Structures are given as C-alpha cells and as structure tokens.
Amino acid sequence: MVSVIAMDGPVASGKTVVGREVARRLGFRYLDTGLMYRAMGWQAVNKRVPLDDAFALARLVVETEILLAEDGSGRVTVDGQPLGAELEHPDISRSASLVATVPEVRQAMVAQQRVIAAEGRIVMVGRDIGTVVLTDADLKIYITASVRVRARRRWREIQAAGQEMDFEQVLRDTEARDHRDSTRADSPLRAAVDAVTLDTGEMDIEASVQAILELMDERKTGGPEGP
Ligand code: C5P
C-alpha cells in the first residue's frame, strides 16, 4: 500500500498545487514544507536577525514554534501568530531560501516533518523530502519544468496577488533561488535516485494529478502490467 508520498521540485514546478490535489483525492494529509521555511524566513526578518548570521539563525530556530496545518489549508502559526499571504511575498521567498541553507534550521524542520509523517497517509512536498526527510517513502515524485515556464507561472501568481513585478525580475529571482537551492551544501535540491520525474511544462494540473494517481495504482498492482 502506498501511504507516504514524497514530492520534490524547484520553484513553481507545480508541486504544491498538484500535491495538495493528490492528497485531497486520496483523503491523505498534506504538508507543504516550504511554508515552514517561509515561516522561519519571516521570523528572522520580524526579529531583525541578519540572514547571513548562521549562528543567530540557529539560535532563533530553537526559540521559535512553527505549527503548520496538515489539511491542505496552508494555515501556519509562528509563536501563536497566524500568518497567511505575507509568507508568499517575494522578499520572504528570498529570506526562506537563505535561512534554509543553515544546517541547524534544516535539522529542526526535518525532525518536525518526520514526526508528522510517522502516522502515514500523507503527501509531503518540498526540496529534500525524497532525498533526506522521508527516504523510505512509498512513492517519490520529482516534479519540474523549464525555468521560463516556472517563472511565468510565478509571475502570474504575483500578479494575481495584486503585486507588481517585472517578468525579467521574476525570472532572475527564480534562477537565483534555483541556484541557491541546488548548490547549497546541506540537502541540495535534486531528484532522489528512486524518484519518478514528472515534467509539467506541457501538462495542466489535472494531467499531473492523473499521472501521479496512475503511478500509485502501478505500485499497488506491482507494475504497469499488474502483478
Ligand atoms: O516551496 P517554497 O518556494 O515555498 O519554499 C521556499 C524555500 O524554502 C525554498 O526556496 C527552499 O530554499 C526552502 N525549502 C527547503 N526545503 C524544503 C522546502 C523548502 O529548503 N523541504
């Protein structure tokens, strides 16, 4: 039985929206681990901790309580304070990817994520879920698309949120975040060796969801031809 699904991928690959929908259809819990790093990035800015001070960030993570809903609602609280749209701001995307380079921050997040996953029936989404957090996951998906396609999606999201940003700027930010996420020393973004790669460049959300549900069926029956 497939009970734990790990989904990783770069910025705006579609992993969040696709992962949430897969979880909804299966009646599984859903956890977007990016929100935990965003919450931590927000807390660092809020507490005026310099984003290049790894020592101070390591201390801050110990003092901070981040709680994330497991129902797909994306509800997050930091030390009891509910956060929402502010976590999607481009400045917080940047601070999240900076705090995420600090090993002590990652260790704290990973420990919390493993406790949440232990009960099973979950789709967990992030950058290092298949490679580090849940190496024994029943199904690992690496979801991706070209950087231009992803930057265009991100740009549309920013527009929809009523924020103004030049497309070229979004493209540069996406490239910078990809670079930082995939070259950091601790848990760089990459596909696990046993992950199935899904390129969503030419796929809409429904097609991506269907592809994953089919992979689940194959795992249950022992392969495309059955047992
Ligand atoms: O997925 P999202 O864009 O919300 O993640 C924000 C940042 O958090 C990423 O750019 C990445 O640096 C970091 N992150 C991570 N590991 C995860 C999830 C997110 O390092 N499992």
mmCIF file of C-alpha atoms and ligand atoms in Angstrom:
data_model
loop_
_atom_site.group_PDB
_atom_site.id
_atom_site.type_symbol
_atom_site.label_atom_id
_atom_site.label_comp_id
_atom_site.label_asym_id
_atom_site.label_seq_id
_atom_site.Cartn_x
_atom_site.Cartn_y
_atom_site.Cartn_z
ATOM 1 C CA MET A 1 0.000 0.000 0.000
ATOM 2 C CA VAL A 2 1.177 3.476 -0.848
ATOM 3 C CA SER A 3 0.817 5.580 2.290
ATOM 4 C CA VAL A 4 3.667 8.110 2.195
ATOM 5 C CA ILE A 5 4.227 10.189 -0.936
ATOM 6 C CA ALA A 6 7.286 12.448 -1.193
ATOM 7 C CA MET A 7 7.208 15.224 -3.770
ATOM 8 C CA ASP A 8 10.136 17.489 -4.530
ATOM 9 C CA GLY A 9 10.830 20.083 -7.161
ATOM 10 C CA PRO A 10 12.035 23.619 -7.859
ATOM 11 C CA VAL A 11 10.160 26.937 -7.597
ATOM 12 C CA ALA A 12 6.731 26.933 -9.298
ATOM 13 C CA SER A 13 7.132 23.406 -10.656
ATOM 14 C CA GLY A 14 3.508 22.762 -9.698
ATOM 15 C CA LYS A 15 4.353 20.517 -6.765
ATOM 16 C CA THR A 16 2.257 22.428 -4.237
ATOM 17 C CA VAL A 17 -0.999 22.631 -6.157
ATOM 18 C CA VAL A 18 -0.616 19.126 -7.605
ATOM 19 C CA GLY A 19 0.434 17.623 -4.263
ATOM 20 C CA ARG A 20 -2.500 19.208 -2.454
ATOM 21 C CA GLU A 21 -4.966 17.874 -5.021
ATOM 22 C CA VAL A 22 -3.480 14.364 -4.938
ATOM 23 C CA ALA A 23 -3.827 14.398 -1.130
ATOM 24 C CA ARG A 24 -7.420 15.639 -1.336
ATOM 25 C CA ARG A 25 -8.461 12.879 -3.741
ATOM 26 C CA LEU A 26 -6.809 10.198 -1.635
ATOM 27 C CA GLY A 27 -8.053 11.573 1.685
ATOM 28 C CA PHE A 28 -4.424 11.894 2.812
ATOM 29 C CA ARG A 29 -2.920 14.669 4.920
ATOM 30 C CA TYR A 30 -0.865 17.279 3.082
ATOM 31 C CA LEU A 31 2.181 19.179 4.256
ATOM 32 C CA ASP A 32 3.945 21.876 2.242
ATOM 33 C CA THR A 33 7.325 22.062 3.987
ATOM 34 C CA GLY A 34 8.195 25.243 2.052
ATOM 35 C CA LEU A 35 5.774 27.057 4.370
ATOM 36 C CA MET A 36 7.876 26.046 7.367
ATOM 37 C CA TYR A 37 10.980 27.611 5.810
ATOM 38 C CA ARG A 38 8.930 30.648 4.795
ATOM 39 C CA ALA A 39 7.664 30.975 8.379
ATOM 40 C CA MET A 40 11.253 30.803 9.604
ATOM 41 C CA GLY A 41 12.343 33.380 6.994
ATOM 42 C CA TRP A 42 9.516 35.639 8.138
ATOM 43 C CA GLN A 43 10.507 35.203 11.792
ATOM 44 C CA ALA A 44 14.144 36.128 11.015
ATOM 45 C CA VAL A 45 13.001 39.340 9.302
ATOM 46 C CA ASN A 46 10.496 40.049 12.098
ATOM 47 C CA LYS A 47 13.153 39.595 14.799
ATOM 48 C CA ARG A 48 15.710 41.507 12.716
ATOM 49 C CA VAL A 49 18.152 38.605 12.664
ATOM 50 C CA PRO A 50 20.635 39.115 9.804
ATOM 51 C CA LEU A 51 20.020 36.494 7.129
ATOM 52 C CA ASP A 52 23.748 35.804 6.791
ATOM 53 C CA ASP A 53 24.250 35.176 10.534
ATOM 54 C CA ALA A 54 24.040 31.378 10.679
ATOM 55 C CA PHE A 55 24.788 31.317 14.416
ATOM 56 C CA ALA A 56 21.924 33.680 15.279
ATOM 57 C CA LEU A 57 19.548 31.810 12.931
ATOM 58 C CA ALA A 58 20.475 28.511 14.580
ATOM 59 C CA ARG A 59 19.553 30.028 17.954
ATOM 60 C CA LEU A 60 16.367 31.571 16.615
ATOM 61 C CA VAL A 61 15.025 28.241 15.318
ATOM 62 C CA VAL A 62 15.288 26.713 18.808
ATOM 63 C CA GLU A 63 13.255 29.581 20.282
ATOM 64 C CA THR A 64 10.564 29.592 17.586
ATOM 65 C CA GLU A 65 7.434 27.432 17.461
ATOM 66 C CA ILE A 66 6.128 26.881 13.933
ATOM 67 C CA LEU A 67 2.854 24.992 13.586
ATOM 68 C CA LEU A 68 1.534 24.020 10.174
ATOM 69 C CA ALA A 69 -1.945 22.626 9.465
ATOM 70 C CA GLU A 70 -1.963 19.190 7.807
ATOM 71 C CA ASP A 71 -5.292 19.649 5.991
ATOM 72 C CA GLY A 72 -4.098 21.493 2.893
ATOM 73 C CA SER A 73 -5.368 24.840 4.175
ATOM 74 C CA GLY A 74 -1.814 26.143 4.498
ATOM 75 C CA ARG A 75 -2.569 27.621 7.917
ATOM 76 C CA VAL A 76 0.681 28.462 9.735
ATOM 77 C CA THR A 77 1.343 29.992 13.113
ATOM 78 C CA VAL A 78 4.654 31.335 14.347
ATOM 79 C CA ASP A 79 4.757 31.549 18.145
ATOM 80 C CA GLY A 80 0.971 31.518 18.088
ATOM 81 C CA GLN A 81 0.612 34.277 15.491
ATOM 82 C CA PRO A 82 -1.304 33.235 12.371
ATOM 83 C CA LEU A 83 0.407 34.089 9.079
ATOM 84 C CA GLY A 84 -1.041 33.989 5.580
ATOM 85 C CA ALA A 85 -0.439 35.946 2.384
ATOM 86 C CA GLU A 86 2.634 37.683 3.820
ATOM 87 C CA LEU A 87 4.513 34.381 3.507
ATOM 88 C CA GLU A 88 4.096 34.474 -0.282
ATOM 89 C CA HIS A 89 5.816 37.843 -0.653
ATOM 90 C CA PRO A 90 8.935 37.707 -2.900
ATOM 91 C CA ASP A 91 11.081 39.096 -0.031
ATOM 92 C CA ILE A 92 10.017 36.163 2.154
ATOM 93 C CA SER A 93 10.744 33.687 -0.677
ATOM 94 C CA ARG A 94 14.265 35.037 -0.674
ATOM 95 C CA SER A 95 14.704 35.003 3.115
ATOM 96 C CA ALA A 96 13.255 31.463 3.267
ATOM 97 C CA SER A 97 15.845 30.179 0.822
ATOM 98 C CA LEU A 98 18.601 31.908 2.826
ATOM 99 C CA VAL A 99 17.570 30.513 6.236
ATOM 100 C CA ALA A 100 17.154 27.109 4.545
ATOM 101 C CA THR A 101 20.917 26.960 3.946
ATOM 102 C CA VAL A 102 21.605 26.803 7.727
ATOM 103 C CA PRO A 103 22.056 23.156 8.835
ATOM 104 C CA GLU A 104 20.575 23.713 12.337
ATOM 105 C CA VAL A 105 17.446 25.229 10.805
ATOM 106 C CA ARG A 106 17.096 22.228 8.487
ATOM 107 C CA GLN A 107 17.631 19.721 11.303
ATOM 108 C CA ALA A 108 14.831 21.279 13.363
ATOM 109 C CA MET A 109 12.433 21.325 10.395
ATOM 110 C CA VAL A 110 13.282 17.785 9.294
ATOM 111 C CA ALA A 111 12.749 16.400 12.821
ATOM 112 C CA GLN A 112 9.299 18.017 12.974
ATOM 113 C CA GLN A 113 8.418 16.756 9.473
ATOM 114 C CA ARG A 114 9.369 13.170 10.325
ATOM 115 C CA VAL A 115 7.148 13.177 13.413
ATOM 116 C CA ILE A 116 4.233 14.408 11.292
ATOM 117 C CA ALA A 117 4.834 11.770 8.586
ATOM 118 C CA ALA A 118 5.131 8.884 11.051
ATOM 119 C CA GLU A 119 1.350 8.315 11.136
ATOM 120 C CA GLY A 120 1.322 7.710 7.346
ATOM 121 C CA ARG A 121 -1.341 8.679 4.789
ATOM 122 C CA ILE A 122 0.409 11.869 3.822
ATOM 123 C CA VAL A 123 1.673 13.784 0.809
ATOM 124 C CA MET A 124 4.725 15.818 1.801
ATOM 125 C CA VAL A 125 6.087 18.433 -0.571
ATOM 126 C CA GLY A 126 9.428 20.242 -0.562
ATOM 127 C CA ARG A 127 13.015 20.151 -1.827
ATOM 128 C CA ASP A 128 14.581 17.326 0.198
ATOM 129 C CA ILE A 129 11.668 15.068 1.084
ATOM 130 C CA GLY A 130 12.692 12.101 -1.082
ATOM 131 C CA THR A 131 16.437 12.570 -0.540
ATOM 132 C CA VAL A 132 16.601 13.362 3.199
ATOM 133 C CA VAL A 133 13.346 13.639 5.151
ATOM 134 C CA LEU A 134 11.442 10.519 4.059
ATOM 135 C CA THR A 135 13.969 8.314 2.296
ATOM 136 C CA ASP A 136 11.638 5.308 2.784
ATOM 137 C CA ALA A 137 8.619 6.974 1.143
ATOM 138 C CA ASP A 138 6.413 4.565 -0.831
ATOM 139 C CA LEU A 139 6.348 6.852 -3.850
ATOM 140 C CA LYS A 140 8.782 9.659 -4.727
ATOM 141 C CA ILE A 141 7.998 12.202 -7.407
ATOM 142 C CA TYR A 142 10.385 14.840 -8.733
ATOM 143 C CA ILE A 143 8.219 17.443 -10.403
ATOM 144 C CA THR A 144 9.803 20.037 -12.674
ATOM 145 C CA ALA A 145 9.502 22.277 -15.774
ATOM 146 C CA SER A 146 11.830 24.683 -17.608
ATOM 147 C CA VAL A 147 12.872 27.816 -15.707
ATOM 148 C CA ARG A 148 10.957 30.086 -18.157
ATOM 149 C CA VAL A 149 7.720 28.153 -17.734
ATOM 150 C CA ARG A 150 8.119 28.235 -13.957
ATOM 151 C CA ALA A 151 8.982 31.956 -13.856
ATOM 152 C CA ARG A 152 5.882 32.686 -15.976
ATOM 153 C CA ARG A 153 3.699 30.743 -13.516
ATOM 154 C CA ARG A 154 5.259 32.573 -10.585
ATOM 155 C CA TRP A 155 4.794 35.935 -12.320
ATOM 156 C CA ARG A 156 1.084 35.187 -12.861
ATOM 157 C CA GLU A 157 0.706 34.268 -9.181
ATOM 158 C CA ILE A 158 2.373 37.529 -8.134
ATOM 159 C CA GLN A 159 0.057 39.495 -10.457
ATOM 160 C CA ALA A 160 -2.979 37.629 -9.129
ATOM 161 C CA ALA A 161 -1.934 38.573 -5.595
ATOM 162 C CA GLY A 162 -2.067 42.238 -6.676
ATOM 163 C CA GLN A 163 1.690 42.787 -6.524
ATOM 164 C CA GLU A 164 3.650 44.442 -9.308
ATOM 165 C CA MET A 165 6.827 42.826 -10.570
ATOM 166 C CA ASP A 166 8.615 42.820 -13.886
ATOM 167 C CA PHE A 167 8.754 39.370 -15.586
ATOM 168 C CA GLU A 168 12.526 39.611 -16.127
ATOM 169 C CA GLN A 169 12.923 40.266 -12.396
ATOM 170 C CA VAL A 170 10.824 37.183 -11.550
ATOM 171 C CA LEU A 171 12.932 35.136 -13.980
ATOM 172 C CA ARG A 172 16.156 36.336 -12.331
ATOM 173 C CA ASP A 173 14.756 35.630 -8.835
ATOM 174 C CA THR A 174 13.670 32.143 -9.910
ATOM 175 C CA GLU A 175 17.119 31.396 -11.346
ATOM 176 C CA ALA A 176 18.806 32.728 -8.204
ATOM 177 C CA ARG A 177 16.572 30.608 -5.947
ATOM 178 C CA ASP A 178 17.107 27.504 -8.121
ATOM 179 C CA HIS A 179 20.835 28.085 -7.933
ATOM 180 C CA ARG A 180 20.855 28.576 -4.150
ATOM 181 C CA ASP A 181 18.574 25.566 -3.542
ATOM 182 C CA SER A 182 20.527 23.190 -5.779
ATOM 183 C CA THR A 183 24.079 24.209 -4.831
ATOM 184 C CA ARG A 184 23.788 24.525 -1.038
ATOM 185 C CA ALA A 185 25.997 22.112 0.886
ATOM 186 C CA ASP A 186 23.242 20.744 3.150
ATOM 187 C CA SER A 187 20.411 18.847 1.382
ATOM 188 C CA PRO A 188 20.627 20.407 -2.094
ATOM 189 C CA LEU A 189 17.571 20.153 -4.324
ATOM 190 C CA ARG A 190 17.857 17.073 -6.521
ATOM 191 C CA ALA A 191 15.787 14.101 -7.600
ATOM 192 C CA ALA A 192 16.193 11.038 -5.375
ATOM 193 C CA VAL A 193 17.662 8.103 -7.327
ATOM 194 C CA ASP A 194 14.388 6.228 -6.866
ATOM 195 C CA ALA A 195 12.137 9.189 -7.759
ATOM 196 C CA VAL A 196 9.931 9.317 -10.839
ATOM 197 C CA THR A 197 10.487 12.597 -12.713
ATOM 198 C CA LEU A 198 7.407 14.407 -13.976
ATOM 199 C CA ASP A 199 7.928 17.355 -16.346
ATOM 200 C CA THR A 200 4.821 19.542 -16.078
ATOM 201 C CA GLY A 201 5.909 22.021 -18.792
ATOM 202 C CA GLU A 202 3.238 20.726 -21.158
ATOM 203 C CA MET A 203 0.841 19.373 -18.525
ATOM 204 C CA ASP A 204 -2.005 21.080 -16.728
ATOM 205 C CA ILE A 205 -2.824 20.386 -13.089
ATOM 206 C CA GLU A 206 -5.364 17.644 -13.835
ATOM 207 C CA ALA A 207 -2.958 15.772 -16.144
ATOM 208 C CA SER A 208 -0.241 15.957 -13.478
ATOM 209 C CA VAL A 209 -2.602 14.697 -10.761
ATOM 210 C CA GLN A 210 -3.723 11.816 -13.001
ATOM 211 C CA ALA A 211 -0.113 10.864 -13.771
ATOM 212 C CA ILE A 212 0.628 10.552 -10.046
ATOM 213 C CA LEU A 213 -2.552 8.594 -9.298
ATOM 214 C CA GLU A 214 -1.615 6.185 -12.102
ATOM 215 C CA LEU A 215 1.845 5.729 -10.596
ATOM 216 C CA MET A 216 0.154 4.896 -7.295
ATOM 217 C CA ASP A 217 -2.021 2.277 -8.970
ATOM 218 C CA GLU A 218 1.047 0.744 -10.618
ATOM 219 C CA ARG A 219 2.755 0.492 -7.205
ATOM 220 C CA LYS A 220 -0.309 -1.191 -5.735
ATOM 221 C CA THR A 221 -0.569 -3.725 -8.528
ATOM 222 C CA GLY A 222 3.184 -4.274 -8.867
ATOM 223 C CA GLY A 223 3.780 -2.507 -12.221
ATOM 224 C CA PRO A 224 2.007 -1.277 -15.372
ATOM 225 C CA GLU A 225 1.210 -4.890 -16.395
ATOM 226 C CA GLY A 226 -0.013 -5.907 -12.969
ATOM 227 C CA PRO A 227 1.482 -8.457 -10.544
HETATM 228 O O1 C5P B 1 8.492 25.686 -1.833
HETATM 229 P P1 C5P B 1 8.694 27.114 -1.428
HETATM 230 O O2 C5P B 1 9.042 28.004 -2.577
HETATM 231 O O3 C5P B 1 7.553 27.649 -0.635
HETATM 232 O O4 C5P B 1 9.950 27.075 -0.439
HETATM 233 C C1 C5P B 1 10.596 28.253 -0.020
HETATM 234 C C2 C5P B 1 12.079 27.968 0.196
HETATM 235 O O5 C5P B 1 12.242 27.074 1.301
HETATM 236 C C3 C5P B 1 12.783 27.277 -0.971
HETATM 237 O O6 C5P B 1 13.333 28.195 -1.908
HETATM 238 C C4 C5P B 1 13.879 26.469 -0.292
HETATM 239 O O7 C5P B 1 15.035 27.232 -0.131
HETATM 240 C C5 C5P B 1 13.317 26.194 1.076
HETATM 241 N N1 C5P B 1 12.870 24.808 1.245
HETATM 242 C C6 C5P B 1 13.813 23.851 1.555
HETATM 243 N N2 C5P B 1 13.433 22.568 1.818
HETATM 244 C C7 C5P B 1 12.149 22.208 1.739
HETATM 245 C C8 C5P B 1 11.154 23.163 1.376
HETATM 246 C C9 C5P B 1 11.558 24.458 1.109
HETATM 247 O O8 C5P B 1 14.995 24.153 1.624
HETATM 248 N N3 C5P B 1 11.812 20.946 2.034
#
